[in-house]
JSON list of C-alpha atoms in Angstrom, two decimals:
[
{"chain": "A", "resi": 1, "resn": "MET", "atom": "CA", "xyz": [-27.40, 50.57, -6.50]},
{"chain": "A", "resi": 2, "resn": "ASN", "atom": "CA", "xyz": [-25.33, 48.35, -6.54]},
{"chain": "A", "resi": 3, "resn": "GLN", "atom": "CA", "xyz": [-26.15, 45.79, -4.09]},
{"chain": "A", "resi": 4, "resn": "ILE", "atom": "CA", "xyz": [-30.01, 46.54, -4.83]},
{"chain": "A", "resi": 5, "resn": "SER", "atom": "CA", "xyz": [-29.55, 45.35, -8.70]},
{"chain": "A", "resi": 6, "resn": "PHE", "atom": "CA", "xyz": [-27.92, 42.01, -7.12]},
{"chain": "A", "resi": 7, "resn": "ILE", "atom": "CA", "xyz": [-30.51, 40.92, -5.26]},
{"chain": "A", "resi": 8, "resn": "LEU", "atom": "CA", "xyz": [-32.60, 41.61, -8.44]},
{"chain": "A", "resi": 9, "resn": "ALA", "atom": "CA", "xyz": [-30.37, 39.15, -9.78]},
{"chain": "A", "resi": 10, "resn": "LEU", "atom": "CA", "xyz": [-30.39, 36.66, -7.16]},
{"chain": "A", "resi": 11, "resn": "LEU", "atom": "CA", "xyz": [-34.82, 36.70, -6.84]},
{"chain": "A", "resi": 12, "resn": "LEU", "atom": "CA", "xyz": [-34.85, 36.17, -10.70]},
{"chain": "A", "resi": 13, "resn": "ALA", "atom": "CA", "xyz": [-32.42, 33.33, -10.79]},
{"chain": "A", "resi": 14, "resn": "ALA", "atom": "CA", "xyz": [-33.88, 31.40, -7.68]},
{"chain": "A", "resi": 15, "resn": "ASN", "atom": "CA", "xyz": [-37.52, 32.10, -9.54]},
{"chain": "A", "resi": 16, "resn": "ALA", "atom": "CA", "xyz": [-35.94, 30.92, -12.80]},
{"chain": "A", "resi": 17, "resn": "TYR", "atom": "CA", "xyz": [-35.93, 27.81, -11.63]},
{"chain": "A", "resi": 18, "resn": "ALA", "atom": "CA", "xyz": [-39.44, 27.87, -9.61]},
{"chain": "A", "resi": 19, "resn": "PHE", "atom": "CA", "xyz": [-41.34, 26.21, -11.82]},
{"chain": "A", "resi": 20, "resn": "SER", "atom": "CA", "xyz": [-39.21, 23.90, -14.13]},
{"chain": "A", "resi": 21, "resn": "PRO", "atom": "CA", "xyz": [-38.66, 19.83, -13.28]},
{"chain": "A", "resi": 22, "resn": "VAL", "atom": "CA", "xyz": [-36.28, 20.00, -10.79]},
{"chain": "A", "resi": 23, "resn": "SER", "atom": "CA", "xyz": [-33.14, 17.02, -11.23]},
{"chain": "A", "resi": 24, "resn": "THR", "atom": "CA", "xyz": [-31.08, 16.90, -8.05]},
{"chain": "A", "resi": 25, "resn": "THR", "atom": "CA", "xyz": [-28.06, 17.60, -9.88]},
{"chain": "A", "resi": 26, "resn": "ARG", "atom": "CA", "xyz": [-29.49, 21.54, -11.48]},
{"chain": "A", "resi": 27, "resn": "ALA", "atom": "CA", "xyz": [-30.62, 21.85, -8.16]},
{"chain": "A", "resi": 28, "resn": "THR", "atom": "CA", "xyz": [-27.72, 21.29, -6.10]},
{"chain": "A", "resi": 29, "resn": "TYR", "atom": "CA", "xyz": [-25.75, 22.91, -8.90]},
{"chain": "A", "resi": 30, "resn": "ALA", "atom": "CA", "xyz": [-28.16, 25.89, -8.77]},
{"chain": "A", "resi": 31, "resn": "ARG", "atom": "CA", "xyz": [-27.87, 26.39, -4.89]},
{"chain": "A", "resi": 32, "resn": "SER", "atom": "CA", "xyz": [-24.33, 26.48, -4.66]},
{"chain": "A", "resi": 33, "resn": "SER", "atom": "CA", "xyz": [-23.67, 28.45, -7.36]},
{"chain": "A", "resi": 34, "resn": "LEU", "atom": "CA", "xyz": [-26.07, 30.94, -6.06]},
{"chain": "A", "resi": 35, "resn": "SER", "atom": "CA", "xyz": [-24.98, 30.28, -2.51]},
{"chain": "A", "resi": 36, "resn": "THR", "atom": "CA", "xyz": [-21.39, 31.05, -4.14]},
{"chain": "A", "resi": 37, "resn": "ASN", "atom": "CA", "xyz": [-22.46, 34.11, -5.86]},
{"chain": "A", "resi": 38, "resn": "PHE", "atom": "CA", "xyz": [-23.96, 35.56, -2.64]},
{"chain": "A", "resi": 39, "resn": "ARG", "atom": "CA", "xyz": [-20.90, 34.92, -0.64]},
{"chain": "A", "resi": 40, "resn": "MET", "atom": "CA", "xyz": [-18.36, 36.44, -3.43]},
{"chain": "A", "resi": 41, "resn": "ALA", "atom": "CA", "xyz": [-20.95, 39.47, -3.67]},
{"chain": "A", "resi": 42, "resn": "VAL", "atom": "CA", "xyz": [-20.51, 39.95, 0.48]},
{"chain": "A", "resi": 43, "resn": "GLU", "atom": "CA", "xyz": [-17.12, 39.44, 0.67]},
{"chain": "A", "resi": 44, "resn": "GLU", "atom": "CA", "xyz": [-16.73, 42.26, -1.96]},
{"chain": "A", "resi": 45, "resn": "SER", "atom": "CA", "xyz": [-18.60, 44.66, 0.14]},
{"chain": "A", "resi": 46, "resn": "THR", "atom": "CA", "xyz": [-16.77, 43.32, 3.21]},
{"chain": "A", "resi": 47, "resn": "GLU", "atom": "CA", "xyz": [-13.46, 43.87, 1.54]},
{"chain": "A", "resi": 48, "resn": "THR", "atom": "CA", "xyz": [-14.78, 47.64, 0.52]},
{"chain": "A", "resi": 49, "resn": "SER", "atom": "CA", "xyz": [-16.27, 48.53, 3.62]},
{"chain": "A", "resi": 50, "resn": "SER", "atom": "CA", "xyz": [-13.74, 47.08, 6.30]},
{"chain": "A", "resi": 51, "resn": "PRO", "atom": "CA", "xyz": [-9.85, 46.79, 5.53]},
{"chain": "A", "resi": 52, "resn": "VAL", "atom": "CA", "xyz": [-8.41, 43.84, 7.19]},
{"chain": "A", "resi": 53, "resn": "ALA", "atom": "CA", "xyz": [-5.40, 43.94, 9.70]},
{"chain": "A", "resi": 54, "resn": "ASP", "atom": "CA", "xyz": [-2.36, 41.98, 9.02]},
{"chain": "A", "resi": 55, "resn": "GLY", "atom": "CA", "xyz": [-1.91, 39.32, 11.63]},
{"chain": "A", "resi": 56, "resn": "GLU", "atom": "CA", "xyz": [-6.18, 38.83, 11.76]},
{"chain": "A", "resi": 57, "resn": "SER", "atom": "CA", "xyz": [-7.01, 35.47, 10.46]},
{"chain": "A", "resi": 58, "resn": "THR", "atom": "CA", "xyz": [-10.55, 35.92, 8.85]},
{"chain": "A", "resi": 59, "resn": "GLY", "atom": "CA", "xyz": [-10.92, 32.82, 6.43]},
{"chain": "A", "resi": 60, "resn": "THR", "atom": "CA", "xyz": [-11.96, 30.44, 9.73]},
{"chain": "A", "resi": 61, "resn": "GLU", "atom": "CA", "xyz": [-13.81, 32.93, 11.80]},
{"chain": "A", "resi": 62, "resn": "GLU", "atom": "CA", "xyz": [-16.07, 34.23, 8.54]},
{"chain": "A", "resi": 63, "resn": "GLU", "atom": "CA", "xyz": [-16.81, 30.50, 8.25]},
{"chain": "A", "resi": 64, "resn": "GLN", "atom": "CA", "xyz": [-17.11, 29.70, 11.67]},
{"chain": "A", "resi": 65, "resn": "GLU", "atom": "CA", "xyz": [-20.02, 32.33, 12.02]},
{"chain": "A", "resi": 66, "resn": "GLU", "atom": "CA", "xyz": [-21.53, 31.46, 8.33]},
{"chain": "A", "resi": 67, "resn": "LEU", "atom": "CA", "xyz": [-22.54, 27.91, 10.11]},
{"chain": "A", "resi": 68, "resn": "ASP", "atom": "CA", "xyz": [-25.77, 27.57, 11.74]},
{"chain": "A", "resi": 69, "resn": "ALA", "atom": "CA", "xyz": [-25.53, 25.53, 15.15]},
{"chain": "A", "resi": 70, "resn": "GLY", "atom": "CA", "xyz": [-26.66, 21.75, 13.94]},
{"chain": "A", "resi": 71, "resn": "THR", "atom": "CA", "xyz": [-24.03, 22.49, 11.31]},
{"chain": "A", "resi": 72, "resn": "LEU", "atom": "CA", "xyz": [-21.15, 23.14, 13.75]},
{"chain": "A", "resi": 73, "resn": "LEU", "atom": "CA", "xyz": [-22.23, 20.26, 16.01]},
{"chain": "A", "resi": 74, "resn": "GLN", "atom": "CA", "xyz": [-22.47, 17.59, 13.11]},
{"chain": "A", "resi": 75, "resn": "LEU", "atom": "CA", "xyz": [-19.12, 19.05, 12.59]},
{"chain": "A", "resi": 76, "resn": "GLU", "atom": "CA", "xyz": [-18.04, 18.34, 15.70]},
{"chain": "A", "resi": 77, "resn": "LYS", "atom": "CA", "xyz": [-19.66, 15.15, 16.10]},
{"chain": "A", "resi": 78, "resn": "GLN", "atom": "CA", "xyz": [-17.48, 14.12, 12.88]},
{"chain": "A", "resi": 79, "resn": "ARG", "atom": "CA", "xyz": [-14.12, 15.23, 14.58]},
{"chain": "A", "resi": 80, "resn": "ARG", "atom": "CA", "xyz": [-14.74, 13.43, 17.88]},
{"chain": "A", "resi": 81, "resn": "ALA", "atom": "CA", "xyz": [-15.17, 10.25, 15.48]},
{"chain": "A", "resi": 82, "resn": "ASP", "atom": "CA", "xyz": [-12.59, 10.73, 13.55]},
{"chain": "A", "resi": 83, "resn": "GLU", "atom": "CA", "xyz": [-10.61, 11.12, 16.87]},
{"chain": "A", "resi": 84, "resn": "LEU", "atom": "CA", "xyz": [-11.58, 7.49, 18.02]},
{"chain": "A", "resi": 85, "resn": "ARG", "atom": "CA", "xyz": [-11.13, 5.91, 14.77]},
{"chain": "A", "resi": 86, "resn": "SER", "atom": "CA", "xyz": [-7.58, 6.96, 15.05]},
{"chain": "A", "resi": 87, "resn": "GLN", "atom": "CA", "xyz": [-7.03, 5.84, 18.35]},
{"chain": "A", "resi": 88, "resn": "GLU", "atom": "CA", "xyz": [-8.40, 2.67, 17.29]},
{"chain": "A", "resi": 89, "resn": "VAL", "atom": "CA", "xyz": [-5.64, 0.38, 16.65]},
{"chain": "A", "resi": 90, "resn": "PHE", "atom": "CA", "xyz": [-5.69, -3.67, 15.32]},
{"chain": "A", "resi": 91, "resn": "MET", "atom": "CA", "xyz": [-3.44, -5.26, 17.28]},
{"chain": "A", "resi": 92, "resn": "LYS", "atom": "CA", "xyz": [-1.99, -8.10, 15.65]},
{"chain": "A", "resi": 93, "resn": "ARG", "atom": "CA", "xyz": [-0.70, -11.41, 17.35]},
{"chain": "A", "resi": 94, "resn": "SER", "atom": "CA", "xyz": [2.09, -13.74, 15.75]},
{"chain": "A", "resi": 95, "resn": "THR", "atom": "CA", "xyz": [0.90, -17.23, 14.94]},
{"chain": "A", "resi": 96, "resn": "GLY", "atom": "CA", "xyz": [3.92, -18.78, 15.12]},
{"chain": "A", "resi": 97, "resn": "ILE", "atom": "CA", "xyz": [3.83, -19.67, 11.29]},
{"chain": "A", "resi": 98, "resn": "HIS", "atom": "CA", "xyz": [5.50, -18.48, 8.38]},
{"chain": "A", "resi": 99, "resn": "GLN", "atom": "CA", "xyz": [4.01, -18.94, 5.17]},
{"chain": "A", "resi": 100, "resn": "CYS", "atom": "CA", "xyz": [6.74, -18.81, 1.54]},
{"chain": "A", "resi": 101, "resn": "THR", "atom": "CA", "xyz": [4.78, -15.88, -0.45]},
{"chain": "A", "resi": 102, "resn": "VAL", "atom": "CA", "xyz": [6.90, -18.36, -3.79]},
{"chain": "A", "resi": 103, "resn": "CYS", "atom": "CA", "xyz": [5.27, -21.72, -3.08]},
{"chain": "A", "resi": 104, "resn": "ASP", "atom": "CA", "xyz": [2.81, -20.64, 0.18]},
{"chain": "A", "resi": 105, "resn": "TRP", "atom": "CA", "xyz": [4.54, -23.94, 2.09]},
{"chain": "A", "resi": 106, "resn": "GLU", "atom": "CA", "xyz": [3.99, -22.82, 5.78]},
{"chain": "A", "resi": 107, "resn": "PHE", "atom": "CA", "xyz": [6.80, -22.89, 8.62]},
{"chain": "A", "resi": 108, "resn": "ASP", "atom": "CA", "xyz": [4.94, -23.69, 11.86]},
{"chain": "A", "resi": 109, "resn": "GLU", "atom": "CA", "xyz": [7.59, -23.07, 14.64]},
{"chain": "A", "resi": 110, "resn": "LYS", "atom": "CA", "xyz": [6.00, -25.67, 16.84]},
{"chain": "A", "resi": 111, "resn": "LYS", "atom": "CA", "xyz": [6.68, -28.08, 14.27]},
{"chain": "A", "resi": 112, "resn": "GLY", "atom": "CA", "xyz": [9.98, -27.26, 12.60]},
{"chain": "A", "resi": 113, "resn": "ASP", "atom": "CA", "xyz": [10.60, -28.69, 9.49]},
{"chain": "A", "resi": 114, "resn": "SER", "atom": "CA", "xyz": [12.59, -32.02, 10.57]},
{"chain": "A", "resi": 115, "resn": "PHE", "atom": "CA", "xyz": [9.32, -33.87, 9.04]},
{"chain": "A", "resi": 116, "resn": "MET", "atom": "CA", "xyz": [10.54, -32.94, 5.37]},
{"chain": "A", "resi": 117, "resn": "ILE", "atom": "CA", "xyz": [12.77, -34.67, 3.39]},
{"chain": "A", "resi": 118, "resn": "GLY", "atom": "CA", "xyz": [16.32, -33.39, 4.20]},
{"chain": "A", "resi": 119, "resn": "GLY", "atom": "CA", "xyz": [14.73, -31.18, 6.75]},
{"chain": "A", "resi": 120, "resn": "LEU", "atom": "CA", "xyz": [17.16, -30.29, 9.72]},
{"chain": "A", "resi": 121, "resn": "VAL", "atom": "CA", "xyz": [15.00, -27.62, 11.96]},
{"chain": "A", "resi": 122, "resn": "LYS", "atom": "CA", "xyz": [13.74, -29.39, 15.24]},
{"chain": "A", "resi": 123, "resn": "PRO", "atom": "CA", "xyz": [10.18, -28.63, 16.29]},
{"chain": "A", "resi": 124, "resn": "ASP", "atom": "CA", "xyz": [10.37, -25.09, 18.93]},
{"chain": "A", "resi": 125, "resn": "THR", "atom": "CA", "xyz": [12.75, -23.52, 16.58]},
{"chain": "A", "resi": 126, "resn": "PRO", "atom": "CA", "xyz": [12.10, -19.75, 16.44]},
{"chain": "A", "resi": 127, "resn": "PHE", "atom": "CA", "xyz": [11.72, -18.51, 13.09]},
{"chain": "A", "resi": 128, "resn": "ALA", "atom": "CA", "xyz": [14.27, -15.53, 13.99]},
{"chain": "A", "resi": 129, "resn": "ASP", "atom": "CA", "xyz": [16.81, -18.37, 15.47]},
{"chain": "A", "resi": 130, "resn": "LEU", "atom": "CA", "xyz": [16.83, -20.00, 11.98]},
{"chain": "A", "resi": 131, "resn": "PRO", "atom": "CA", "xyz": [20.43, -19.03, 9.55]},
{"chain": "A", "resi": 132, "resn": "SER", "atom": "CA", "xyz": [20.49, -16.61, 7.29]},
{"chain": "A", "resi": 133, "resn": "ASN", "atom": "CA", "xyz": [20.98, -19.30, 4.44]},
{"chain": "A", "resi": 134, "resn": "TYR", "atom": "CA", "xyz": [17.49, -21.30, 5.25]},
{"chain": "A", "resi": 135, "resn": "ARG", "atom": "CA", "xyz": [15.94, -22.19, 2.22]},
{"chain": "A", "resi": 136, "resn": "CYS", "atom": "CA", "xyz": [12.50, -23.23, 1.72]},
{"chain": "A", "resi": 137, "resn": "PRO", "atom": "CA", "xyz": [12.19, -26.87, 1.59]},
{"chain": "A", "resi": 138, "resn": "THR", "atom": "CA", "xyz": [9.95, -27.39, -1.00]},
{"chain": "A", "resi": 139, "resn": "CYS", "atom": "CA", "xyz": [11.21, -24.81, -3.72]},
{"chain": "A", "resi": 140, "resn": "ARG", "atom": "CA", "xyz": [14.30, -23.40, -2.27]},
{"chain": "A", "resi": 141, "resn": "ALA", "atom": "CA", "xyz": [13.10, -19.79, -2.02]},
{"chain": "A", "resi": 142, "resn": "SER", "atom": "CA", "xyz": [15.89, -18.15, 0.61]},
{"chain": "A", "resi": 143, "resn": "LYS", "atom": "CA", "xyz": [14.61, -17.33, 4.01]},
{"chain": "A", "resi": 144, "resn": "ASP", "atom": "CA", "xyz": [13.43, -13.23, 3.24]},
{"chain": "A", "resi": 145, "resn": "GLN", "atom": "CA", "xyz": [10.53, -14.62, 1.09]},
{"chain": "A", "resi": 146, "resn": "PHE", "atom": "CA", "xyz": [8.91, -15.83, 4.11]},
{"chain": "A", "resi": 147, "resn": "GLN", "atom": "CA", "xyz": [5.87, -13.55, 5.59]},
{"chain": "A", "resi": 148, "resn": "GLU", "atom": "CA", "xyz": [4.83, -14.07, 9.17]},
{"chain": "A", "resi": 149, "resn": "VAL", "atom": "CA", "xyz": [1.00, -15.25, 9.48]},
{"chain": "A", "resi": 150, "resn": "THR", "atom": "CA", "xyz": [-0.44, -12.87, 11.95]},
{"chain": "A", "resi": 151, "resn": "GLU", "atom": "CA", "xyz": [-4.28, -12.81, 13.69]},
{"chain": "A", "resi": 152, "resn": "THR", "atom": "CA", "xyz": [-5.88, -9.57, 13.85]},
{"chain": "A", "resi": 153, "resn": "ILE", "atom": "CA", "xyz": [-7.12, -8.73, 17.18]},
{"chain": "A", "resi": 154, "resn": "PRO", "atom": "CA", "xyz": [-9.67, -5.60, 16.70]},
{"chain": "A", "resi": 155, "resn": "GLY", "atom": "CA", "xyz": [-10.47, -2.65, 19.01]},
{"chain": "A", "resi": 156, "resn": "PHE", "atom": "CA", "xyz": [-9.25, -0.35, 21.27]},
{"chain": "A", "resi": 157, "resn": "GLU", "atom": "CA", "xyz": [-5.90, -1.19, 22.31]},
{"chain": "A", "resi": 158, "resn": "VAL", "atom": "CA", "xyz": [-6.14, 0.02, 26.16]},
{"chain": "A", "resi": 159, "resn": "ASN", "atom": "CA", "xyz": [-9.50, -1.86, 26.07]},
{"chain": "A", "resi": 160, "resn": "GLN", "atom": "CA", "xyz": [-7.63, -5.46, 25.49]},
{"chain": "A", "resi": 161, "resn": "GLY", "atom": "CA", "xyz": [-7.33, -6.28, 29.01]},
{"chain": "A", "resi": 162, "resn": "TYR", "atom": "CA", "xyz": [-10.61, -5.86, 29.70]},
{"chain": "A", "resi": 163, "resn": "GLY", "atom": "CA", "xyz": [-13.80, -8.35, 29.59]},
{"chain": "A", "resi": 164, "resn": "LEU", "atom": "CA", "xyz": [-12.73, -11.31, 31.20]},
{"chain": "A", "resi": 165, "resn": "GLY", "atom": "CA", "xyz": [-10.16, -12.26, 28.39]},
{"chain": "A", "resi": 166, "resn": "THR", "atom": "CA", "xyz": [-12.52, -11.63, 25.33]},
{"chain": "A", "resi": 167, "resn": "ASN", "atom": "CA", "xyz": [-11.40, -8.26, 24.18]},
{"chain": "A", "resi": 168, "resn": "SER", "atom": "CA", "xyz": [-7.97, -9.67, 23.33]},
{"chain": "A", "resi": 169, "resn": "MET", "atom": "CA", "xyz": [-10.01, -12.31, 21.18]},
{"chain": "A", "resi": 170, "resn": "THR", "atom": "CA", "xyz": [-10.01, -12.58, 17.79]},
{"chain": "A", "resi": 171, "resn": "SER", "atom": "CA", "xyz": [-13.51, -12.11, 15.93]},
{"chain": "A", "resi": 172, "resn": "GLY", "atom": "CA", "xyz": [-13.34, -16.09, 15.22]},
{"chain": "A", "resi": 173, "resn": "GLN", "atom": "CA", "xyz": [-13.02, -16.82, 18.38]},
{"chain": "A", "resi": 174, "resn": "LYS", "atom": "CA", "xyz": [-15.51, -14.54, 19.57]},
{"chain": "A", "resi": 175, "resn": "ASN", "atom": "CA", "xyz": [-17.85, -16.00, 16.85]},
{"chain": "A", "resi": 176, "resn": "LEU", "atom": "CA", "xyz": [-17.19, -19.47, 18.32]},
{"chain": "A", "resi": 177, "resn": "LEU", "atom": "CA", "xyz": [-17.69, -18.70, 21.80]},
{"chain": "A", "resi": 178, "resn": "VAL", "atom": "CA", "xyz": [-21.10, -17.02, 20.97]},
{"chain": "A", "resi": 179, "resn": "PHE", "atom": "CA", "xyz": [-22.71, -19.58, 18.21]},
{"chain": "A", "resi": 180, "resn": "GLY", "atom": "CA", "xyz": [-21.26, -22.16, 20.58]},
{"chain": "A", "resi": 181, "resn": "GLY", "atom": "CA", "xyz": [-23.18, -21.18, 23.33]},
{"chain": "A", "resi": 182, "resn": "LEU", "atom": "CA", "xyz": [-26.21, -20.74, 21.57]},
{"chain": "A", "resi": 183, "resn": "GLY", "atom": "CA", "xyz": [-25.58, -24.12, 19.98]},
{"chain": "A", "resi": 184, "resn": "ALA", "atom": "CA", "xyz": [-24.76, -25.45, 23.69]},
{"chain": "A", "resi": 185, "resn": "PHE", "atom": "CA", "xyz": [-28.39, -24.07, 25.30]},
{"chain": "A", "resi": 186, "resn": "PHE", "atom": "CA", "xyz": [-30.23, -25.35, 22.23]},
{"chain": "A", "resi": 187, "resn": "VAL", "atom": "CA", "xyz": [-29.01, -28.77, 22.90]},
{"chain": "A", "resi": 188, "resn": "LEU", "atom": "CA", "xyz": [-29.92, -27.75, 26.68]},
{"chain": "A", "resi": 189, "resn": "PHE", "atom": "CA", "xyz": [-32.97, -26.64, 25.97]},
{"chain": "A", "resi": 190, "resn": "LEU", "atom": "CA", "xyz": [-34.08, -29.75, 23.63]},
{"chain": "A", "resi": 191, "resn": "GLY", "atom": "CA", "xyz": [-32.33, -31.86, 26.37]},
{"chain": "A", "resi": 192, "resn": "GLY", "atom": "CA", "xyz": [-35.40, -30.62, 28.60]},
{"chain": "A", "resi": 193, "resn": "TYR", "atom": "CA", "xyz": [-37.91, -31.98, 26.37]},
{"chain": "A", "resi": 194, "resn": "ALA", "atom": "CA", "xyz": [-36.12, -35.38, 26.77]},
{"chain": "A", "resi": 195, "resn": "LEU", "atom": "CA", "xyz": [-36.73, -35.80, 30.42]},
{"chain": "A", "resi": 196, "resn": "SER", "atom": "CA", "xyz": [-40.37, -35.45, 30.54]}
]
C-alpha cells in the first residue's frame, strides 16, 4: 500500500509540471528531486527486504547497474581522456637566459655580463658556475633573485623523438615552419607567373 501511494504521489508531481511554462532551472530541479526521491524510496524498500552482509559493497555496484549503456560509455571515454591528459607532459627546455625578478635584466650565458660597466663574468659561463655572491649589475639583487627562462614544448613526452624533429619544436618554431612554408610556396607560385 505504501508503494502504491508513493507511485501516485510521483505521478501527480510529474503532472503538476506538465502544463506550466518550463524554465530550465525548474525543470532540472524537478527532474533531479523526483529521481532523488525515487532512488530514496527504492533504497528504503531494498533495505527492508534484503539486509546486506558486512563484507559487500553496494554503493558502486548499484550505481553501475542504474546507469544505461550510453552513460557507461561516456564515463569510460571521460576516464580515458583524463588518463591521456595526465600523460601529456609539457617539457621545458632551458634557453640559457636567467632573468632578474626585481628589474627584469636578463643574464645570457652566451654573453655573460662583461659588456656591462663593472661586469666580470665572461661569455659562455653557465649561471650555475657564478659565485654565490653574484649580484645583478643593474639593481644589485642577489643571485637567488634570478629566475630561469624556459621554452615549453607541448605534447607527449614519449613522442618527442619522432616526427623528423618537429615534435621537439616549440609552438613558435612550428608556426614559423608552417607559415614560412606557406609564404615560400606563395612566392614560388607568383614566380611562376613572372616566368610567362
